[in-house]
């Protein structure tokens, strides 16, 4: 079954909600990077969050989220736009004991630090914002970012369930945003619904689909649910793009590399591209 993202508005347009089920997307990331469970859960949450936050992006608009913590996972990056997402973890082989609640210790893997968000809306300059990590659990950190950097009262929920066989049993998330003029009673209803969620993955197991989650969470608020959008893990790197990146280093740097073949590796999909000496010298001759 394809991964899907669905948007909805409710309460006379004063409340916006987006949900996404990302089982295949997270599985693709896990398999691409050969992630162990801690890295799988952390990156899976970040990928899902990036898809939710970029749900309104069009064309070549991009959202990049970078989590820079002092935990053993190191840096995490997710890059999303138009229903496609890619990402990586600096240290994918981290092993940590489970938490007291018998859950994967994502916060322990991430540690303390900062979250950086870049929105490239194809204007003159990308917009950038940053906040300190408040928990390292990703969802709470994104909620804090939305509240303090974008000044939008929000709630983010994310979850990834990994089996001992490294299969993604469930993955998904939601983003709720209160728009200007949203009545307090509507906010109270949503706070109550969010408080009922013991586990995001259990919620998706119970309600089955992103639409099922929307129908339950927005019950009584006259929701308008839009058509689902397909989402996937996708990297758009290519040999041509890598070549342009190398050329952009300039002649001084290329001169240092011209005596042997150059091999580059994409962080997002692990694709390797080799540029022979003759090709590098041809760049320098132009």
PDB file of C-alpha atoms in Angstrom:
ATOM      1  CA  UNK A   1       0.000   0.000   0.000  1.00  0.00           C
ATOM      2  CA  UNK A   2       1.306   3.456  -0.943  1.00  0.00           C
ATOM      3  CA  UNK A   3       2.247   5.947   1.728  1.00  0.00           C
ATOM      4  CA  UNK A   4      -0.234   8.820   1.844  1.00  0.00           C
ATOM      5  CA  UNK A   5      -0.509  12.335   3.230  1.00  0.00           C
ATOM      6  CA  UNK A   6      -3.893  13.984   3.755  1.00  0.00           C
ATOM      7  CA  UNK A   7      -4.762  17.562   4.700  1.00  0.00           C
ATOM      8  CA  UNK A   8      -7.954  18.851   6.287  1.00  0.00           C
ATOM      9  CA  UNK A   9      -9.466  22.059   7.627  1.00  0.00           C
ATOM     10  CA  UNK A  10     -12.095  22.246  10.354  1.00  0.00           C
ATOM     11  CA  UNK A  11     -13.902  24.626  12.693  1.00  0.00           C
ATOM     12  CA  UNK A  12     -14.909  27.033   9.890  1.00  0.00           C
ATOM     13  CA  UNK A  13     -11.374  27.098   8.555  1.00  0.00           C
ATOM     14  CA  UNK A  14      -9.803  28.037  11.880  1.00  0.00           C
ATOM     15  CA  UNK A  15      -8.044  24.709  12.361  1.00  0.00           C
ATOM     16  CA  UNK A  16      -5.736  22.912   9.969  1.00  0.00           C
ATOM     17  CA  UNK A  17      -4.528  19.331  10.269  1.00  0.00           C
ATOM     18  CA  UNK A  18      -2.242  17.128   8.202  1.00  0.00           C
ATOM     19  CA  UNK A  19      -1.629  13.411   8.691  1.00  0.00           C
ATOM     20  CA  UNK A  20       0.747  11.028   6.951  1.00  0.00           C
ATOM     21  CA  UNK A  21       1.407   7.305   7.091  1.00  0.00           C
ATOM     22  CA  UNK A  22       5.042   6.671   6.171  1.00  0.00           C
ATOM     23  CA  UNK A  23       5.717   2.934   6.550  1.00  0.00           C
ATOM     24  CA  UNK A  24       7.300   2.465   3.113  1.00  0.00           C
ATOM     25  CA  UNK A  25       9.149   5.772   3.274  1.00  0.00           C
ATOM     26  CA  UNK A  26      10.822   4.900   6.563  1.00  0.00           C
ATOM     27  CA  UNK A  27      11.537   1.349   5.384  1.00  0.00           C
ATOM     28  CA  UNK A  28      13.275   2.767   2.310  1.00  0.00           C
ATOM     29  CA  UNK A  29      15.410   5.017   4.505  1.00  0.00           C
ATOM     30  CA  UNK A  30      16.260   2.157   6.853  1.00  0.00           C
ATOM     31  CA  UNK A  31      17.277  -0.131   4.007  1.00  0.00           C
ATOM     32  CA  UNK A  32      19.206   2.563   2.124  1.00  0.00           C
ATOM     33  CA  UNK A  33      21.338   3.495   5.125  1.00  0.00           C
ATOM     34  CA  UNK A  34      21.279   0.104   6.905  1.00  0.00           C
ATOM     35  CA  UNK A  35      20.023   1.803  10.063  1.00  0.00           C
ATOM     36  CA  UNK A  36      19.835   0.160  13.462  1.00  0.00           C
ATOM     37  CA  UNK A  37      16.605   0.721  15.465  1.00  0.00           C
ATOM     38  CA  UNK A  38      17.592   3.929  17.297  1.00  0.00           C
ATOM     39  CA  UNK A  39      18.630   5.642  14.062  1.00  0.00           C
ATOM     40  CA  UNK A  40      15.582   4.228  12.258  1.00  0.00           C
ATOM     41  CA  UNK A  41      13.166   5.668  14.809  1.00  0.00           C
ATOM     42  CA  UNK A  42      14.914   9.038  14.964  1.00  0.00           C
ATOM     43  CA  UNK A  43      15.289   9.528  11.217  1.00  0.00           C
ATOM     44  CA  UNK A  44      11.839   8.074  10.541  1.00  0.00           C
ATOM     45  CA  UNK A  45      10.253  10.650  12.832  1.00  0.00           C
ATOM     46  CA  UNK A  46      12.237  13.468  11.244  1.00  0.00           C
ATOM     47  CA  UNK A  47      11.347  12.374   7.693  1.00  0.00           C
ATOM     48  CA  UNK A  48       7.667  12.205   8.619  1.00  0.00           C
ATOM     49  CA  UNK A  49       7.805  15.608  10.296  1.00  0.00           C
ATOM     50  CA  UNK A  50       9.451  17.140   7.239  1.00  0.00           C
ATOM     51  CA  UNK A  51       6.730  15.730   4.978  1.00  0.00           C
ATOM     52  CA  UNK A  52       4.018  17.155   7.236  1.00  0.00           C
ATOM     53  CA  UNK A  53       5.628  20.594   7.417  1.00  0.00           C
ATOM     54  CA  UNK A  54       6.174  20.768   3.642  1.00  0.00           C
ATOM     55  CA  UNK A  55       2.675  19.579   2.725  1.00  0.00           C
ATOM     56  CA  UNK A  56       1.805  22.903   1.058  1.00  0.00           C
ATOM     57  CA  UNK A  57       5.063  23.213  -0.891  1.00  0.00           C
ATOM     58  CA  UNK A  58       4.910  23.203  -4.682  1.00  0.00           C
ATOM     59  CA  UNK A  59       7.323  22.659  -7.543  1.00  0.00           C
ATOM     60  CA  UNK A  60      10.943  23.006  -6.457  1.00  0.00           C
ATOM     61  CA  UNK A  61      10.212  24.495  -3.018  1.00  0.00           C
ATOM     62  CA  UNK A  62      12.174  22.654  -0.332  1.00  0.00           C
ATOM     63  CA  UNK A  63      12.173  22.280   3.441  1.00  0.00           C
ATOM     64  CA  UNK A  64      15.332  21.105   5.184  1.00  0.00           C
ATOM     65  CA  UNK A  65      15.435  20.204   8.877  1.00  0.00           C
ATOM     66  CA  UNK A  66      18.777  19.619  10.563  1.00  0.00           C
ATOM     67  CA  UNK A  67      18.982  18.259  14.091  1.00  0.00           C
ATOM     68  CA  UNK A  68      22.385  18.926  15.618  1.00  0.00           C
ATOM     69  CA  UNK A  69      22.535  17.188  18.986  1.00  0.00           C
ATOM     70  CA  UNK A  70      25.432  16.044  21.142  1.00  0.00           C
ATOM     71  CA  UNK A  71      24.101  12.470  21.388  1.00  0.00           C
ATOM     72  CA  UNK A  72      25.737   9.451  19.740  1.00  0.00           C
ATOM     73  CA  UNK A  73      23.563   9.668  16.600  1.00  0.00           C
ATOM     74  CA  UNK A  74      25.283  12.904  15.608  1.00  0.00           C
ATOM     75  CA  UNK A  75      23.603  15.069  13.006  1.00  0.00           C
ATOM     76  CA  UNK A  76      20.254  14.138  11.422  1.00  0.00           C
ATOM     77  CA  UNK A  77      18.991  15.765   8.225  1.00  0.00           C
ATOM     78  CA  UNK A  78      15.665  15.558   6.373  1.00  0.00           C
ATOM     79  CA  UNK A  79      14.987  17.322   3.081  1.00  0.00           C
ATOM     80  CA  UNK A  80      11.422  17.384   1.734  1.00  0.00           C
ATOM     81  CA  UNK A  81       9.207  18.928  -0.897  1.00  0.00           C
ATOM     82  CA  UNK A  82       6.216  18.094  -3.091  1.00  0.00           C
ATOM     83  CA  UNK A  83       5.570  14.715  -1.461  1.00  0.00           C
ATOM     84  CA  UNK A  84       9.150  13.494  -1.627  1.00  0.00           C
ATOM     85  CA  UNK A  85      11.658  13.262   1.205  1.00  0.00           C
ATOM     86  CA  UNK A  86      15.206  12.103   1.771  1.00  0.00           C
ATOM     87  CA  UNK A  87      17.525  12.155   4.761  1.00  0.00           C
ATOM     88  CA  UNK A  88      20.426  10.660   6.645  1.00  0.00           C
ATOM     89  CA  UNK A  89      21.892  10.070  10.096  1.00  0.00           C
ATOM     90  CA  UNK A  90      25.544  10.768  10.792  1.00  0.00           C
ATOM     91  CA  UNK A  91      26.002   7.637  12.921  1.00  0.00           C
ATOM     92  CA  UNK A  92      23.511   4.904  11.914  1.00  0.00           C
ATOM     93  CA  UNK A  93      24.956   2.103  14.075  1.00  0.00           C
ATOM     94  CA  UNK A  94      24.120   3.448  17.543  1.00  0.00           C
ATOM     95  CA  UNK A  95      22.874   0.905  20.093  1.00  0.00           C
ATOM     96  CA  UNK A  96      21.171   2.096  23.288  1.00  0.00           C
ATOM     97  CA  UNK A  97      19.121   0.317  25.962  1.00  0.00           C
ATOM     98  CA  UNK A  98      15.364   0.826  25.848  1.00  0.00           C
ATOM     99  CA  UNK A  99      13.750   3.480  28.022  1.00  0.00           C
ATOM    100  CA  UNK A 100      11.952   2.649  31.258  1.00  0.00           C
ATOM    101  CA  UNK A 101       8.759   2.491  29.161  1.00  0.00           C
ATOM    102  CA  UNK A 102      10.394  -0.185  26.944  1.00  0.00           C
ATOM    103  CA  UNK A 103      10.606   2.202  24.000  1.00  0.00           C
ATOM    104  CA  UNK A 104      13.477   3.088  21.678  1.00  0.00           C
ATOM    105  CA  UNK A 105      15.538   5.835  23.314  1.00  0.00           C
ATOM    106  CA  UNK A 106      15.455   8.454  20.569  1.00  0.00           C
ATOM    107  CA  UNK A 107      16.117  11.309  22.996  1.00  0.00           C
ATOM    108  CA  UNK A 108      19.202   9.522  24.292  1.00  0.00           C
ATOM    109  CA  UNK A 109      20.453   9.116  20.742  1.00  0.00           C
ATOM    110  CA  UNK A 110      19.829  12.745  19.788  1.00  0.00           C
ATOM    111  CA  UNK A 111      20.984  14.455  22.986  1.00  0.00           C
ATOM    112  CA  UNK A 112      20.954  18.228  23.561  1.00  0.00           C
ATOM    113  CA  UNK A 113      21.566  20.832  20.905  1.00  0.00           C
ATOM    114  CA  UNK A 114      19.640  22.766  18.287  1.00  0.00           C
ATOM    115  CA  UNK A 115      17.186  22.278  15.440  1.00  0.00           C
ATOM    116  CA  UNK A 116      17.650  24.286  12.248  1.00  0.00           C
ATOM    117  CA  UNK A 117      14.895  24.723   9.658  1.00  0.00           C
ATOM    118  CA  UNK A 118      15.494  26.117   6.169  1.00  0.00           C
ATOM    119  CA  UNK A 119      12.661  26.922   3.765  1.00  0.00           C
ATOM    120  CA  UNK A 120      13.665  27.473   0.152  1.00  0.00           C
ATOM    121  CA  UNK A 121      10.566  28.960  -1.463  1.00  0.00           C
ATOM    122  CA  UNK A 122      12.496  29.957  -4.603  1.00  0.00           C
ATOM    123  CA  UNK A 123      12.599  33.602  -3.548  1.00  0.00           C
ATOM    124  CA  UNK A 124      15.794  35.672  -3.332  1.00  0.00           C
ATOM    125  CA  UNK A 125      17.092  33.985  -0.188  1.00  0.00           C
ATOM    126  CA  UNK A 126      15.980  30.879   1.752  1.00  0.00           C
ATOM    127  CA  UNK A 127      14.311  31.543   5.114  1.00  0.00           C
ATOM    128  CA  UNK A 128      16.082  30.059   8.124  1.00  0.00           C
ATOM    129  CA  UNK A 129      15.055  29.550  11.739  1.00  0.00           C
ATOM    130  CA  UNK A 130      16.446  27.686  14.716  1.00  0.00           C
ATOM    131  CA  UNK A 131      15.417  26.633  18.199  1.00  0.00           C
ATOM    132  CA  UNK A 132      17.074  24.669  20.986  1.00  0.00           C
ATOM    133  CA  UNK A 133      16.079  21.029  21.282  1.00  0.00           C
ATOM    134  CA  UNK A 134      13.599  20.716  24.133  1.00  0.00           C
ATOM    135  CA  UNK A 135      13.484  16.916  24.365  1.00  0.00           C
ATOM    136  CA  UNK A 136      15.343  15.249  21.500  1.00  0.00           C
ATOM    137  CA  UNK A 137      12.198  13.213  20.751  1.00  0.00           C
ATOM    138  CA  UNK A 138      11.711  15.137  17.458  1.00  0.00           C
ATOM    139  CA  UNK A 139       7.920  15.667  17.722  1.00  0.00           C
ATOM    140  CA  UNK A 140       8.164  17.903  20.792  1.00  0.00           C
ATOM    141  CA  UNK A 141      11.055  19.752  19.196  1.00  0.00           C
ATOM    142  CA  UNK A 142       9.061  20.438  16.026  1.00  0.00           C
ATOM    143  CA  UNK A 143       6.099  21.597  18.125  1.00  0.00           C
ATOM    144  CA  UNK A 144       8.392  23.992  19.984  1.00  0.00           C
ATOM    145  CA  UNK A 145       9.805  25.247  16.680  1.00  0.00           C
ATOM    146  CA  UNK A 146       6.331  25.936  15.253  1.00  0.00           C
ATOM    147  CA  UNK A 147       5.275  27.767  18.411  1.00  0.00           C
ATOM    148  CA  UNK A 148       8.381  29.888  18.935  1.00  0.00           C
ATOM    149  CA  UNK A 149       9.930  30.397  15.501  1.00  0.00           C
ATOM    150  CA  UNK A 150       6.831  30.572  13.298  1.00  0.00           C
ATOM    151  CA  UNK A 151       4.434  31.777  16.022  1.00  0.00           C
ATOM    152  CA  UNK A 152       1.804  29.168  15.097  1.00  0.00           C
ATOM    153  CA  UNK A 153       0.094  27.296  17.961  1.00  0.00           C
ATOM    154  CA  UNK A 154       0.696  23.703  16.911  1.00  0.00           C
ATOM    155  CA  UNK A 155       0.884  20.101  18.003  1.00  0.00           C
ATOM    156  CA  UNK A 156       3.066  17.494  16.304  1.00  0.00           C
ATOM    157  CA  UNK A 157       2.866  13.748  16.903  1.00  0.00           C
ATOM    158  CA  UNK A 158       5.270  11.245  15.327  1.00  0.00           C
ATOM    159  CA  UNK A 159       5.901   7.533  15.702  1.00  0.00           C
ATOM    160  CA  UNK A 160       7.899   4.651  14.226  1.00  0.00           C
ATOM    161  CA  UNK A 161       7.540   0.992  15.201  1.00  0.00           C
ATOM    162  CA  UNK A 162      10.490  -1.235  14.241  1.00  0.00           C
ATOM    163  CA  UNK A 163      10.380  -5.041  14.516  1.00  0.00           C
ATOM    164  CA  UNK A 164      13.378  -7.138  15.625  1.00  0.00           C
ATOM    165  CA  UNK A 165      13.719  -8.145  11.946  1.00  0.00           C
ATOM    166  CA  UNK A 166      14.293  -4.473  10.985  1.00  0.00           C
ATOM    167  CA  UNK A 167      10.873  -4.152   9.364  1.00  0.00           C
ATOM    168  CA  UNK A 168       8.789  -1.019   9.820  1.00  0.00           C
ATOM    169  CA  UNK A 169       5.545  -2.264  11.337  1.00  0.00           C
ATOM    170  CA  UNK A 170       4.027   1.211  11.540  1.00  0.00           C
ATOM    171  CA  UNK A 171       5.082   4.815  10.977  1.00  0.00           C
ATOM    172  CA  UNK A 172       3.265   8.096  10.695  1.00  0.00           C
ATOM    173  CA  UNK A 173       2.412  11.393  12.258  1.00  0.00           C
ATOM    174  CA  UNK A 174       0.157  14.419  12.450  1.00  0.00           C
ATOM    175  CA  UNK A 175       0.469  18.196  12.505  1.00  0.00           C
ATOM    176  CA  UNK A 176      -2.309  20.335  13.990  1.00  0.00           C
ATOM    177  CA  UNK A 177      -2.220  24.111  13.536  1.00  0.00           C
ATOM    178  CA  UNK A 178      -4.564  26.678  15.072  1.00  0.00           C
ATOM    179  CA  UNK A 179      -5.122  29.567  12.678  1.00  0.00           C
ATOM    180  CA  UNK A 180      -5.877  33.155  13.766  1.00  0.00           C
ATOM    181  CA  UNK A 181      -9.269  33.425  15.434  1.00  0.00           C
ATOM    182  CA  UNK A 182      -9.508  29.752  16.391  1.00  0.00           C
ATOM    183  CA  UNK A 183     -11.980  29.591  19.330  1.00  0.00           C
ATOM    184  CA  UNK A 184     -10.723  28.478  22.726  1.00  0.00           C
ATOM    185  CA  UNK A 185     -13.316  25.697  22.867  1.00  0.00           C
ATOM    186  CA  UNK A 186     -11.891  24.202  19.658  1.00  0.00           C
ATOM    187  CA  UNK A 187      -8.402  24.315  21.139  1.00  0.00           C
ATOM    188  CA  UNK A 188      -9.755  22.585  24.251  1.00  0.00           C
ATOM    189  CA  UNK A 189     -11.241  19.794  22.120  1.00  0.00           C
ATOM    190  CA  UNK A 190      -7.963  19.257  20.288  1.00  0.00           C
ATOM    191  CA  UNK A 191      -5.921  19.288  23.488  1.00  0.00           C
ATOM    192  CA  UNK A 192      -8.252  16.628  24.866  1.00  0.00           C
ATOM    193  CA  UNK A 193      -7.897  14.485  21.719  1.00  0.00           C
ATOM    194  CA  UNK A 194      -4.110  14.756  21.740  1.00  0.00           C
ATOM    195  CA  UNK A 195      -4.071  13.821  25.424  1.00  0.00           C
ATOM    196  CA  UNK A 196      -5.909  10.591  24.542  1.00  0.00           C
ATOM    197  CA  UNK A 197      -3.063   9.459  22.266  1.00  0.00           C
ATOM    198  CA  UNK A 198      -0.878   7.035  24.158  1.00  0.00           C
ATOM    199  CA  UNK A 199       1.161   6.121  21.076  1.00  0.00           C
ATOM    200  CA  UNK A 200       1.079   7.507  17.540  1.00  0.00           C
ATOM    201  CA  UNK A 201       1.807   4.088  16.041  1.00  0.00           C
ATOM    202  CA  UNK A 202      -1.002   2.499  18.078  1.00  0.00           C
ATOM    203  CA  UNK A 203      -3.330   5.270  16.877  1.00  0.00           C
ATOM    204  CA  UNK A 204      -2.522   4.451  13.245  1.00  0.00           C
ATOM    205  CA  UNK A 205      -2.907   0.728  13.933  1.00  0.00           C
ATOM    206  CA  UNK A 206      -6.361   1.356  15.409  1.00  0.00           C
ATOM    207  CA  UNK A 207      -7.691   3.861  12.852  1.00  0.00           C
ATOM    208  CA  UNK A 208      -5.948   2.249   9.894  1.00  0.00           C
ATOM    209  CA  UNK A 209      -5.269   5.189   7.594  1.00  0.00           C
ATOM    210  CA  UNK A 210      -4.404   8.903   7.689  1.00  0.00           C
ATOM    211  CA  UNK A 211      -8.032   9.632   6.797  1.00  0.00           C
ATOM    212  CA  UNK A 212      -9.214   7.496   9.707  1.00  0.00           C
ATOM    213  CA  UNK A 213      -6.985   9.478  12.051  1.00  0.00           C
ATOM    214  CA  UNK A 214      -8.365  12.768  10.702  1.00  0.00           C
ATOM    215  CA  UNK A 215     -11.973  11.642  11.072  1.00  0.00           C
ATOM    216  CA  UNK A 216     -11.396  10.640  14.694  1.00  0.00           C
ATOM    217  CA  UNK A 217      -9.383  13.691  15.741  1.00  0.00           C
ATOM    218  CA  UNK A 218     -11.646  16.226  14.020  1.00  0.00           C
ATOM    219  CA  UNK A 219     -14.964  14.613  14.979  1.00  0.00           C
ATOM    220  CA  UNK A 220     -17.575  17.250  15.789  1.00  0.00           C
ATOM    221  CA  UNK A 221     -15.579  20.068  14.174  1.00  0.00           C
ATOM    222  CA  UNK A 222     -17.128  19.818  10.674  1.00  0.00           C
ATOM    223  CA  UNK A 223     -13.922  18.830   8.878  1.00  0.00           C
ATOM    224  CA  UNK A 224     -13.304  19.161   5.159  1.00  0.00           C
ATOM    225  CA  UNK A 225     -10.850  16.447   4.140  1.00  0.00           C
ATOM    226  CA  UNK A 226      -8.865  16.896   0.931  1.00  0.00           C
ATOM    227  CA  UNK A 227      -7.754  14.184  -1.469  1.00  0.00           C
ATOM    228  CA  UNK A 228      -4.745  12.107  -0.391  1.00  0.00           C
ATOM    229  CA  UNK A 229      -1.297  12.769  -1.837  1.00  0.00           C
ATOM    230  CA  UNK A 230       1.246  10.016  -2.483  1.00  0.00           C
ATOM    231  CA  UNK A 231       4.546  10.407  -0.630  1.00  0.00           C
ATOM    232  CA  UNK A 232       7.835   8.552  -0.954  1.00  0.00           C
ATOM    233  CA  UNK A 233      11.524   8.469  -0.143  1.00  0.00           C
ATOM    234  CA  UNK A 234      13.242   9.878  -3.202  1.00  0.00           C
ATOM    235  CA  UNK A 235      16.678  11.309  -3.913  1.00  0.00           C
ATOM    236  CA  UNK A 236      17.126  13.452  -7.007  1.00  0.00           C
ATOM    237  CA  UNK A 237      20.914  13.363  -7.060  1.00  0.00           C
ATOM    238  CA  UNK A 238      22.625  12.630 -10.371  1.00  0.00           C
ATOM    239  CA  UNK A 239      26.079  12.525 -11.905  1.00  0.00           C
ATOM    240  CA  UNK A 240      25.401  15.880 -13.558  1.00  0.00           C
ATOM    241  CA  UNK A 241      24.501  17.516 -10.238  1.00  0.00           C
ATOM    242  CA  UNK A 242      27.578  16.096  -8.564  1.00  0.00           C
ATOM    243  CA  UNK A 243      29.706  17.388 -11.436  1.00  0.00           C
ATOM    244  CA  UNK A 244      28.258  20.889 -11.042  1.00  0.00           C
ATOM    245  CA  UNK A 245      28.980  20.761  -7.315  1.00  0.00           C
ATOM    246  CA  UNK A 246      32.603  19.813  -7.967  1.00  0.00           C
ATOM    247  CA  UNK A 247      33.045  22.523 -10.604  1.00  0.00           C
ATOM    248  CA  UNK A 248      31.627  25.059  -8.145  1.00  0.00           C
ATOM    249  CA  UNK A 249      34.604  24.373  -5.860  1.00  0.00           C
ATOM    250  CA  UNK A 250      36.663  26.535  -8.194  1.00  0.00           C
ATOM    251  CA  UNK A 251      39.993  25.984  -9.954  1.00  0.00           C
ATOM    252  CA  UNK A 252      42.151  26.221  -6.830  1.00  0.00           C
ATOM    253  CA  UNK A 253      40.422  23.286  -5.156  1.00  0.00           C
ATOM    254  CA  UNK A 254      40.100  21.275  -8.370  1.00  0.00           C
ATOM    255  CA  UNK A 255      43.818  21.651  -9.020  1.00  0.00           C
ATOM    256  CA  UNK A 256      44.449  19.859  -5.732  1.00  0.00           C
ATOM    257  CA  UNK A 257      42.296  16.935  -6.927  1.00  0.00           C
ATOM    258  CA  UNK A 258      43.245  16.693 -10.606  1.00  0.00           C
ATOM    259  CA  UNK A 259      45.909  13.971 -10.323  1.00  0.00           C
ATOM    260  CA  UNK A 260      43.538  11.119  -9.484  1.00  0.00           C
ATOM    261  CA  UNK A 261      39.962  10.052 -10.085  1.00  0.00           C
ATOM    262  CA  UNK A 262      37.404  11.736  -7.832  1.00  0.00           C
ATOM    263  CA  UNK A 263      34.725   9.577  -6.216  1.00  0.00           C
ATOM    264  CA  UNK A 264      31.744  11.224  -4.550  1.00  0.00           C
ATOM    265  CA  UNK A 265      29.027   9.602  -2.438  1.00  0.00           C
ATOM    266  CA  UNK A 266      25.539  11.056  -1.936  1.00  0.00           C
ATOM    267  CA  UNK A 267      24.683  11.328   1.774  1.00  0.00           C
ATOM    268  CA  UNK A 268      20.991  10.799   1.037  1.00  0.00           C
ATOM    269  CA  UNK A 269      21.013   7.634  -1.098  1.00  0.00           C
ATOM    270  CA  UNK A 270      24.618   6.359  -1.013  1.00  0.00           C
ATOM    271  CA  UNK A 271      24.930   6.550  -4.805  1.00  0.00           C
ATOM    272  CA  UNK A 272      28.561   6.736  -5.928  1.00  0.00           C
ATOM    273  CA  UNK A 273      29.801   8.826  -8.827  1.00  0.00           C
ATOM    274  CA  UNK A 274      33.323   8.619 -10.262  1.00  0.00           C
ATOM    275  CA  UNK A 275      34.967  11.416 -12.240  1.00  0.00           C
ATOM    276  CA  UNK A 276      38.157  10.359 -14.045  1.00  0.00           C
ATOM    277  CA  UNK A 277      41.272  12.528 -14.187  1.00  0.00           C
ATOM    278  CA  UNK A 278      40.684  13.482 -17.831  1.00  0.00           C
ATOM    279  CA  UNK A 279      37.241  14.853 -17.032  1.00  0.00           C
ATOM    280  CA  UNK A 280      38.529  16.920 -14.106  1.00  0.00           C
ATOM    281  CA  UNK A 281      41.309  18.344 -16.289  1.00  0.00           C
ATOM    282  CA  UNK A 282      38.731  19.212 -18.947  1.00  0.00           C
ATOM    283  CA  UNK A 283      36.815  21.275 -16.372  1.00  0.00           C
ATOM    284  CA  UNK A 284      39.992  23.153 -15.534  1.00  0.00           C
ATOM    285  CA  UNK A 285      40.719  23.813 -19.198  1.00  0.00           C
ATOM    286  CA  UNK A 286      37.416  25.629 -19.744  1.00  0.00           C
TER     287      UNK A 286
END
